[in-house]
Amino acid sequence: MDLELIIKEIKEKLSNASSLQDLAALKPLYLGKKGAISQLMSNMKNLSIEERKTFGQQVNAIKTEAEDLFKTKEQELNDKLVSEKLAKETIDVTMPGVKFAAGSIHPLSQTIMDLEELYTSMGYEVAEGPELETDEYCFEKLNLPKGHPARDMQDTFYINPEWLLRSQTSPVQVRTMLEKKGKPIQIICPGKTYRRDQDDATHSHQFMQCEGLVLGKNITMADLKGALLEMAKKILGDDKEIRLRPSFFPFTEPSVEVDVSCVKCGGKGCSMCKNSGWIEVLGAGMVNDNVLRMCGYDPKEIQGFAFGIGIERITMLKYGIDDIRNFYSNDIRFLKQFKETK
Ligand code: DAH
């Protein structure tokens, strides 16, 4: 075949090729071992030495040109393929998005988060302890020896005579004191607690508390009142006031019960606060000397306060929830109402 013709033919065929497959079929016809160009080479043996040289050069030039033509076409087809793919994958940013149903923070978790935020900002650390506790840490080292009548205040799930499900978060005080060995302490401890209560609107066999313990030099009841007032304002609103009433807890002396100004009437008196203007929210007091001594502290050197907040109780007051069982029944209609909380 005429050398010029080959290039002409290749150009023609390439211009008609519309896919890489076409190209793959075409290429061996010209550039393959038995293709047109190789065949030209095999014709060389019929030529004189002189002729062979020029002919060889010409064939080589044609071969290079043909290879370039195929390469350019291949690049062109590849580019076309990529742009077609990109066009198909274009994202239409104006299309409406798919809405995922987002969960919400459980109101009890929200209260714990608020307490942690407040108290850590005041320098407290968050401590933890096990839910399965010993009688020694849950009662004895808290000044509640076996047979003490105040044990009746807490009806406890015993696993055996020594092990129980903690009925309060106060054993974390004991654990922390034993660990800190006479050094100052400033902790809160939110966590689950258990009591052998019949579940009803205000009782749950499993509930939560947040314990607080501050030990140091010259800690007074005024510090306790300050720490609790901040808490009442943070959880229930800036307009809240608190008052302390004398009470009894074995682990504190003196002990107080803390009331907050009524969340419903603001203190004027209503059915919720039984016309007193106040609602009881927690127990607290100055840590009893016996507890300090049993946990390795010298009451003459160091003293301080403790408090125990019922998480459910304060959350119910915050949102106006009248049945504690709502927190644990996992009714989506109840939980959805707390979407807007921060
Ligand atoms: N542990 C007490 C309870 O469950 C609450 C409590 C009262 C905790 C006074 C304290 C405290 O730390 O000082 O009833």
Tab-separated table of N, CA, C and O in Angstrom, residues 232-333:
chain	number	residue	atom	x	y	z
A	232	ALA	N	-29.200	26.386	92.279
A	232	ALA	CA	-30.641	26.642	92.107
A	232	ALA	C	-30.874	27.619	90.961
A	232	ALA	O	-31.781	27.449	90.138
A	233	LYS	N	-30.024	28.627	90.873
A	233	LYS	CA	-30.184	29.635	89.815
A	233	LYS	C	-29.868	29.039	88.436
A	233	LYS	O	-30.559	29.302	87.460
A	234	LYS	N	-28.804	28.234	88.400
A	234	LYS	CA	-28.396	27.643	87.121
A	234	LYS	C	-29.474	26.699	86.570
A	234	LYS	O	-29.801	26.733	85.390
A	235	ILE	N	-30.018	25.852	87.457
A	235	ILE	CA	-30.958	24.843	86.957
A	235	ILE	C	-32.375	25.410	86.867
A	235	ILE	O	-33.094	25.154	85.895
A	236	LEU	N	-32.784	26.184	87.849
A	236	LEU	CA	-34.202	26.570	87.909
A	236	LEU	C	-34.466	28.028	87.523
A	236	LEU	O	-35.609	28.438	87.389
A	237	GLY	N	-33.417	28.804	87.357
A	237	GLY	CA	-33.626	30.186	86.910
A	237	GLY	C	-33.020	31.199	87.873
A	237	GLY	O	-32.999	30.993	89.084
A	238	ASP	N	-32.568	32.308	87.276
A	238	ASP	CA	-31.838	33.331	88.030
A	238	ASP	C	-32.629	33.988	89.157
A	238	ASP	O	-32.060	34.549	90.086
A	239	ASP	N	-33.942	33.934	89.051
A	239	ASP	CA	-34.769	34.605	90.063
A	239	ASP	C	-34.932	33.758	91.328
A	239	ASP	O	-35.583	34.189	92.282
A	240	LYS	N	-34.338	32.571	91.357
A	240	LYS	CA	-34.597	31.669	92.494
A	240	LYS	C	-33.784	32.038	93.738
A	240	LYS	O	-32.664	32.526	93.643
A	241	GLU	N	-34.410	31.796	94.907
A	241	GLU	CA	-33.726	31.973	96.189
A	241	GLU	C	-33.729	30.611	96.885
A	241	GLU	O	-34.519	29.723	96.515
A	242	ILE	N	-32.865	30.444	97.877
A	242	ILE	CA	-32.934	29.205	98.654
A	242	ILE	C	-33.023	29.539	100.149
A	242	ILE	O	-32.677	30.647	100.567
A	243	ARG	N	-33.508	28.579	100.911
A	243	ARG	CA	-33.434	28.720	102.366
A	243	ARG	C	-33.012	27.369	102.961
A	243	ARG	O	-33.302	26.311	102.398
A	244	LEU	N	-32.335	27.431	104.091
A	244	LEU	CA	-31.872	26.219	104.745
A	244	LEU	C	-32.717	25.980	105.998
A	244	LEU	O	-32.962	26.897	106.760
A	245	ARG	N	-33.153	24.740	106.153
A	245	ARG	CA	-33.911	24.357	107.367
A	245	ARG	C	-33.136	23.287	108.104
A	245	ARG	O	-32.576	22.382	107.464
A	246	PRO	N	-33.105	23.329	109.453
A	246	PRO	CA	-32.403	22.287	110.189
A	246	PRO	C	-32.999	20.914	109.907
A	246	PRO	O	-34.226	20.793	109.751
A	247	SER	N	-32.145	19.917	109.815
A	247	SER	CA	-32.632	18.562	109.538
A	247	SER	C	-31.649	17.566	110.153
A	247	SER	O	-30.788	17.943	110.940
A	248	PHE	N	-31.785	16.293	109.760
A	248	PHE	CA	-30.842	15.299	110.260
A	248	PHE	C	-30.360	14.380	109.149
A	248	PHE	O	-31.163	13.811	108.399
A	249	PHE	N	-29.069	14.250	109.026
A	249	PHE	CA	-28.446	13.174	108.255
A	249	PHE	C	-27.284	12.657	109.100
A	249	PHE	O	-26.591	13.457	109.734
A	250	PRO	N	-27.075	11.359	109.128
A	250	PRO	CA	-26.020	10.814	109.996
A	250	PRO	C	-24.629	11.298	109.602
A	250	PRO	O	-23.741	11.383	110.441
A	251	PHE	N	-24.450	11.607	108.288
A	251	PHE	CA	-23.105	11.956	107.824
A	251	PHE	C	-22.778	13.432	107.904
A	251	PHE	O	-21.681	13.855	107.550
A	252	THR	N	-23.752	14.258	108.309
A	252	THR	CA	-23.474	15.691	108.435
A	252	THR	C	-23.933	16.206	109.801
A	252	THR	O	-24.890	15.691	110.390
A	253	GLU	N	-23.247	17.224	110.296
A	253	GLU	CA	-23.625	17.847	111.570
A	253	GLU	C	-23.069	19.270	111.608
A	253	GLU	O	-21.844	19.416	111.618
A	254	PRO	N	-23.855	20.327	111.593
A	254	PRO	CA	-25.304	20.263	111.474
A	254	PRO	C	-25.744	19.863	110.064
A	254	PRO	O	-24.987	19.984	109.110
A	255	SER	N	-27.000	19.417	109.976
A	255	SER	CA	-27.572	19.030	108.683
A	255	SER	C	-28.702	19.993	108.325
A	255	SER	O	-29.350	20.542	109.222
A	256	VAL	N	-28.901	20.155	107.055
A	256	VAL	CA	-30.004	21.028	106.613
A	256	VAL	C	-30.761	20.391	105.463
A	256	VAL	O	-30.223	19.557	104.731
A	257	GLU	N	-32.011	20.814	105.357
A	257	GLU	CA	-32.741	20.529	104.145
A	257	GLU	C	-32.844	21.857	103.417
A	257	GLU	O	-33.003	22.909	104.049
A	258	VAL	N	-32.702	21.812	102.090
A	258	VAL	CA	-32.638	23.063	101.343
A	258	VAL	C	-33.892	23.209	100.499
A	258	VAL	O	-34.265	22.299	99.756
A	259	ASP	N	-34.535	24.359	100.665
A	259	ASP	CA	-35.727	24.654	99.872
A	259	ASP	C	-35.385	25.710	98.835
A	259	ASP	O	-34.503	26.545	99.051
A	260	VAL	N	-36.111	25.667	97.727
A	260	VAL	CA	-35.943	26.696	96.702
A	260	VAL	C	-37.284	27.413	96.546
A	260	VAL	O	-38.337	26.797	96.763
A	261	SER	N	-37.231	28.699	96.214
A	261	SER	CA	-38.499	29.433	96.060
A	261	SER	C	-39.335	28.759	94.973
A	261	SER	O	-38.813	28.302	93.955
A	262	CYS	N	-40.630	28.680	95.204
A	262	CYS	CA	-41.514	27.844	94.391
A	262	CYS	C	-41.403	28.162	92.893
A	262	CYS	O	-41.486	29.321	92.480
A	263	VAL	N	-41.203	27.094	92.090
A	263	VAL	CA	-41.013	27.276	90.648
A	263	VAL	C	-42.304	27.714	89.962
A	263	VAL	O	-42.285	28.247	88.862
A	264	LYS	N	-43.438	27.516	90.668
A	264	LYS	CA	-44.722	27.832	90.030
A	264	LYS	C	-45.179	29.252	90.400
A	264	LYS	O	-45.507	30.041	89.517
A	265	CYS	N	-45.195	29.555	91.693
A	265	CYS	CA	-45.748	30.845	92.109
A	265	CYS	C	-44.668	31.867	92.457
A	265	CYS	O	-44.973	33.030	92.739
A	266	GLY	N	-43.406	31.432	92.445
A	266	GLY	CA	-42.310	32.364	92.737
A	266	GLY	C	-42.214	32.725	94.208
A	266	GLY	O	-41.462	33.629	94.576
A	267	GLY	N	-43.011	32.090	95.062
A	267	GLY	CA	-42.886	32.353	96.496
A	267	GLY	C	-44.150	32.901	97.135
A	267	GLY	O	-44.253	33.026	98.352
A	268	LYS	N	-45.138	33.232	96.297
A	268	LYS	CA	-46.380	33.807	96.851
A	268	LYS	C	-47.205	32.768	97.608
A	268	LYS	O	-47.941	33.085	98.530
A	269	GLY	N	-47.082	31.527	97.191
A	269	GLY	CA	-47.895	30.460	97.795
A	269	GLY	C	-48.903	29.936	96.787
A	269	GLY	O	-49.674	30.706	96.212
A	270	CYS	N	-48.869	28.623	96.555
A	270	CYS	CA	-49.816	28.014	95.617
A	270	CYS	C	-49.986	26.543	96.003
A	270	CYS	O	-49.393	26.084	96.985
A	271	SER	N	-50.767	25.802	95.197
A	271	SER	CA	-51.030	24.412	95.560
A	271	SER	C	-49.742	23.575	95.483
A	271	SER	O	-49.539	22.641	96.246
A	272	MET	N	-48.861	23.943	94.577
A	272	MET	CA	-47.640	23.151	94.391
A	272	MET	C	-46.744	23.218	95.639
A	272	MET	O	-46.186	22.210	96.060
A	273	CYS	N	-46.638	24.405	96.238
A	273	CYS	CA	-45.755	24.544	97.412
A	273	CYS	C	-46.558	24.500	98.713
A	273	CYS	O	-46.055	24.875	99.763
A	274	LYS	N	-47.764	24.034	98.595
A	274	LYS	CA	-48.677	23.957	99.752
A	274	LYS	C	-48.717	25.295	100.485
A	274	LYS	O	-48.646	25.379	101.715
A	275	ASN	N	-48.803	26.354	99.696
A	275	ASN	CA	-48.898	27.723	100.209
A	275	ASN	C	-47.714	28.220	101.024
A	275	ASN	O	-47.801	29.269	101.654
A	276	SER	N	-46.614	27.472	100.986
A	276	SER	CA	-45.470	27.921	101.784
A	276	SER	C	-44.549	28.840	100.976
A	276	SER	O	-43.750	29.580	101.536
A	277	GLY	N	-44.641	28.743	99.647
A	277	GLY	CA	-43.730	29.535	98.813
A	277	GLY	C	-42.382	28.862	98.586
A	277	GLY	O	-41.550	29.343	97.835
A	278	TRP	N	-42.169	27.705	99.245
A	278	TRP	CA	-40.879	27.015	99.149
A	278	TRP	C	-41.075	25.546	98.777
A	278	TRP	O	-42.071	24.943	99.164
A	279	ILE	N	-40.093	25.011	98.079
A	279	ILE	CA	-40.125	23.589	97.725
A	279	ILE	C	-38.797	22.946	98.120
A	279	ILE	O	-37.719	23.479	97.806
A	280	GLU	N	-38.893	21.803	98.795
A	280	GLU	CA	-37.676	21.129	99.243
A	280	GLU	C	-36.954	20.497	98.049
A	280	GLU	O	-37.577	19.823	97.233
A	281	VAL	N	-35.658	20.740	97.938
A	281	VAL	CA	-34.944	20.149	96.798
A	281	VAL	C	-33.788	19.233	97.169
A	281	VAL	O	-33.419	18.356	96.395
A	282	LEU	N	-33.152	19.431	98.315
A	282	LEU	CA	-31.997	18.572	98.593
A	282	LEU	C	-31.610	18.581	100.062
A	282	LEU	O	-32.113	19.381	100.844
A	283	GLY	N	-30.675	17.656	100.398
A	283	GLY	CA	-30.131	17.569	101.748
A	283	GLY	C	-28.663	17.960	101.730
A	283	GLY	O	-27.975	17.772	100.728
A	284	ALA	N	-28.208	18.511	102.841
A	284	ALA	CA	-26.810	18.955	102.885
A	284	ALA	C	-26.375	19.136	104.339
A	284	ALA	O	-27.157	18.900	105.264
A	285	GLY	N	-25.146	19.558	104.531
A	285	GLY	CA	-24.671	19.829	105.885
A	285	GLY	C	-23.159	19.899	105.941
A	285	GLY	O	-22.472	19.743	104.925
A	286	MET	N	-22.651	20.133	107.163
A	286	MET	CA	-21.197	20.140	107.373
A	286	MET	C	-20.796	18.695	107.704
A	286	MET	O	-21.433	18.045	108.547
A	287	VAL	N	-19.772	18.201	107.033
A	287	VAL	CA	-19.401	16.784	107.167
A	287	VAL	C	-19.152	16.441	108.639
A	287	VAL	O	-18.398	17.133	109.334
A	288	ASN	N	-19.816	15.387	109.090
A	288	ASN	CA	-19.723	14.954	110.479
A	288	ASN	C	-18.270	14.566	110.833
A	288	ASN	O	-17.597	13.880	110.064
A	289	ASP	N	-17.824	15.001	112.014
A	289	ASP	CA	-16.445	14.695	112.450
A	289	ASP	C	-16.157	13.200	112.412
A	289	ASP	O	-15.045	12.772	112.086
A	290	ASN	N	-17.155	12.399	112.777
A	290	ASN	CA	-16.948	10.939	112.770
A	290	ASN	C	-16.612	10.444	111.365
A	290	ASN	O	-15.755	9.570	111.178
A	291	VAL	N	-17.299	10.977	110.381
A	291	VAL	CA	-17.052	10.568	108.991
A	291	VAL	C	-15.636	10.967	108.598
A	291	VAL	O	-14.874	10.175	108.029
A	292	LEU	N	-15.263	12.201	108.943
A	292	LEU	CA	-13.908	12.667	108.603
A	292	LEU	C	-12.872	11.730	109.214
A	292	LEU	O	-11.960	11.278	108.519
A	293	ARG	N	-13.051	11.422	110.499
A	293	ARG	CA	-12.059	10.565	111.177
A	293	ARG	C	-12.013	9.175	110.551
A	293	ARG	O	-10.944	8.638	110.277
A	294	MET	N	-13.205	8.608	110.284
A	294	MET	CA	-13.226	7.246	109.715
A	294	MET	C	-12.583	7.196	108.327
A	294	MET	O	-12.156	6.146	107.870
A	295	CYS	N	-12.560	8.347	107.652
A	295	CYS	CA	-12.011	8.361	106.293
A	295	CYS	C	-10.625	9.007	106.246
A	295	CYS	O	-10.164	9.451	105.188
A	296	GLY	N	-9.974	9.076	107.412
A	296	GLY	CA	-8.573	9.508	107.433
A	296	GLY	C	-8.350	11.001	107.479
A	296	GLY	O	-7.259	11.480	107.123
A	297	TYR	N	-9.333	11.777	107.903
A	297	TYR	CA	-9.152	13.231	107.995
A	297	TYR	C	-9.190	13.685	109.455
A	297	TYR	O	-9.926	13.099	110.272
A	298	ASP	N	-8.409	14.702	109.790
A	298	ASP	CA	-8.421	15.254	111.139
A	298	ASP	C	-9.364	16.458	111.153
A	298	ASP	O	-9.062	17.502	110.553
A	299	PRO	N	-10.512	16.323	111.855
A	299	PRO	CA	-11.518	17.393	111.826
A	299	PRO	C	-10.992	18.729	112.348
A	299	PRO	O	-11.556	19.776	112.042
A	300	LYS	N	-9.906	18.694	113.107
A	300	LYS	CA	-9.363	19.969	113.610
A	300	LYS	C	-8.577	20.680	112.510
A	300	LYS	O	-8.416	21.889	112.517
A	301	GLU	N	-8.084	19.916	111.563
A	301	GLU	CA	-7.279	20.483	110.475
A	301	GLU	C	-8.132	20.904	109.284
A	301	GLU	O	-7.907	21.923	108.663
A	302	ILE	N	-9.075	20.053	108.979
A	302	ILE	CA	-9.818	20.206	107.716
A	302	ILE	C	-11.293	19.919	107.968
A	302	ILE	O	-11.619	18.994	108.715
A	303	GLN	N	-12.120	20.745	107.419
A	303	GLN	CA	-13.546	20.395	107.491
A	303	GLN	C	-14.249	20.907	106.226
A	303	GLN	O	-13.619	21.511	105.362
A	304	GLY	N	-15.547	20.675	106.130
A	304	GLY	CA	-16.205	21.116	104.909
A	304	GLY	C	-17.643	20.676	104.854
A	304	GLY	O	-18.215	20.238	105.855
A	305	PHE	N	-18.218	20.788	103.666
A	305	PHE	CA	-19.640	20.491	103.527
A	305	PHE	C	-19.899	19.418	102.477
A	305	PHE	O	-19.017	19.104	101.662
A	306	ALA	N	-21.106	18.882	102.546
A	306	ALA	CA	-21.538	17.893	101.547
A	306	ALA	C	-22.989	18.179	101.200
A	306	ALA	O	-23.708	18.802	101.985
A	307	PHE	N	-23.376	17.759	100.010
A	307	PHE	CA	-24.791	17.889	99.649
A	307	PHE	C	-25.190	16.762	98.714
A	307	PHE	O	-24.321	16.116	98.104
A	308	GLY	N	-26.481	16.494	98.651
A	308	GLY	CA	-26.981	15.440	97.762
A	308	GLY	C	-28.246	15.906	97.070
A	308	GLY	O	-29.259	16.164	97.718
A	309	ILE	N	-28.150	16.039	95.746
A	309	ILE	CA	-29.289	16.538	94.967
A	309	ILE	C	-29.980	15.368	94.281
A	309	ILE	O	-29.302	14.500	93.720
A	310	GLY	N	-31.295	15.332	94.296
A	310	GLY	CA	-32.028	14.337	93.521
A	310	GLY	C	-32.201	14.866	92.097
A	310	GLY	O	-32.852	15.881	91.879
A	311	ILE	N	-31.569	14.162	91.139
A	311	ILE	CA	-31.579	14.664	89.751
A	311	ILE	C	-33.008	14.687	89.187
A	311	ILE	O	-33.432	15.651	88.537
A	312	GLU	N	-33.753	13.611	89.443
A	312	GLU	CA	-35.127	13.568	88.907
A	312	GLU	C	-35.956	14.697	89.492
A	312	GLU	O	-36.682	15.379	88.785
A	313	ARG	N	-35.822	14.857	90.810
A	313	ARG	CA	-36.659	15.837	91.497
A	313	ARG	C	-36.451	17.236	90.917
A	313	ARG	O	-37.390	17.932	90.569
A	314	ILE	N	-35.187	17.606	90.775
A	314	ILE	CA	-34.909	18.969	90.323
A	314	ILE	C	-35.281	19.144	88.841
A	314	ILE	O	-35.712	20.205	88.406
A	315	THR	N	-35.161	18.037	88.078
A	315	THR	CA	-35.529	18.109	86.657
A	315	THR	C	-37.047	18.225	86.508
A	315	THR	O	-37.553	18.929	85.636
A	316	MET	N	-37.767	17.515	87.392
A	316	MET	CA	-39.234	17.606	87.365
A	316	MET	C	-39.674	19.032	87.683
A	316	MET	O	-40.581	19.580	87.046
A	317	LEU	N	-38.994	19.650	88.625
A	317	LEU	CA	-39.333	21.032	88.975
A	317	LEU	C	-39.020	21.976	87.819
A	317	LEU	O	-39.788	22.871	87.501
A	318	LYS	N	-37.894	21.725	87.189
A	318	LYS	CA	-37.469	22.600	86.088
A	318	LYS	C	-38.479	22.618	84.937
A	318	LYS	O	-38.817	23.662	84.409
A	319	TYR	N	-38.950	21.426	84.558
A	319	TYR	CA	-39.824	21.336	83.379
A	319	TYR	C	-41.302	21.197	83.717
A	319	TYR	O	-42.130	21.077	82.814
A	320	GLY	N	-41.622	21.133	84.998
A	320	GLY	CA	-43.024	20.940	85.368
A	320	GLY	C	-43.514	19.531	85.037
A	320	GLY	O	-44.641	19.339	84.588
A	321	ILE	N	-42.652	18.535	85.254
A	321	ILE	CA	-43.032	17.139	84.977
A	321	ILE	C	-43.644	16.563	86.260
A	321	ILE	O	-43.081	16.729	87.345
A	322	ASP	N	-44.799	15.892	86.130
A	322	ASP	CA	-45.455	15.474	87.379
A	322	ASP	C	-45.370	13.980	87.649
A	322	ASP	O	-45.916	13.496	88.648
A	323	ASP	N	-44.695	13.223	86.774
A	323	ASP	CA	-44.593	11.786	87.011
A	323	ASP	C	-43.168	11.316	86.680
A	323	ASP	O	-42.733	11.390	85.529
A	324	ILE	N	-42.485	10.816	87.692
A	324	ILE	CA	-41.065	10.422	87.527
A	324	ILE	C	-40.911	9.294	86.500
A	324	ILE	O	-39.870	9.158	85.848
A	325	ARG	N	-41.984	8.485	86.327
A	325	ARG	CA	-41.899	7.341	85.415
A	325	ARG	C	-41.694	7.773	83.965
A	325	ARG	O	-41.203	7.014	83.148
A	326	ASN	N	-42.079	9.042	83.656
A	326	ASN	CA	-41.859	9.546	82.295
A	326	ASN	C	-40.392	9.468	81.880
A	326	ASN	O	-40.077	9.240	80.715
A	327	PHE	N	-39.500	9.661	82.846
A	327	PHE	CA	-38.070	9.661	82.515
A	327	PHE	C	-37.593	8.301	82.037
A	327	PHE	O	-36.604	8.199	81.331
A	328	TYR	N	-38.270	7.258	82.468
A	328	TYR	CA	-37.757	5.914	82.214
A	328	TYR	C	-38.608	5.072	81.272
A	328	TYR	O	-38.276	3.930	81.005
A	329	SER	N	-39.712	5.647	80.780
A	329	SER	CA	-40.583	4.829	79.936
A	329	SER	C	-40.203	4.921	78.457
A	329	SER	O	-40.750	4.199	77.630
A	330	ASN	N	-39.261	5.827	78.122
A	330	ASN	CA	-38.795	5.955	76.736
A	330	ASN	C	-39.900	6.230	75.737
A	330	ASN	O	-39.856	5.752	74.602
A	331	ASP	N	-40.904	6.990	76.149
A	331	ASP	CA	-41.966	7.372	75.227
A	331	ASP	C	-41.444	8.531	74.377
A	331	ASP	O	-41.120	9.602	74.885
A	332	ILE	N	-41.378	8.268	73.072
A	332	ILE	CA	-40.771	9.239	72.159
A	332	ILE	C	-41.503	10.592	72.209
A	332	ILE	O	-40.906	11.649	72.054
A	333	ARG	N	-42.824	10.530	72.490
A	333	ARG	CA	-43.592	11.796	72.528
A	333	ARG	C	-43.138	12.659	73.700
A	333	ARG	O	-43.098	13.879	73.625
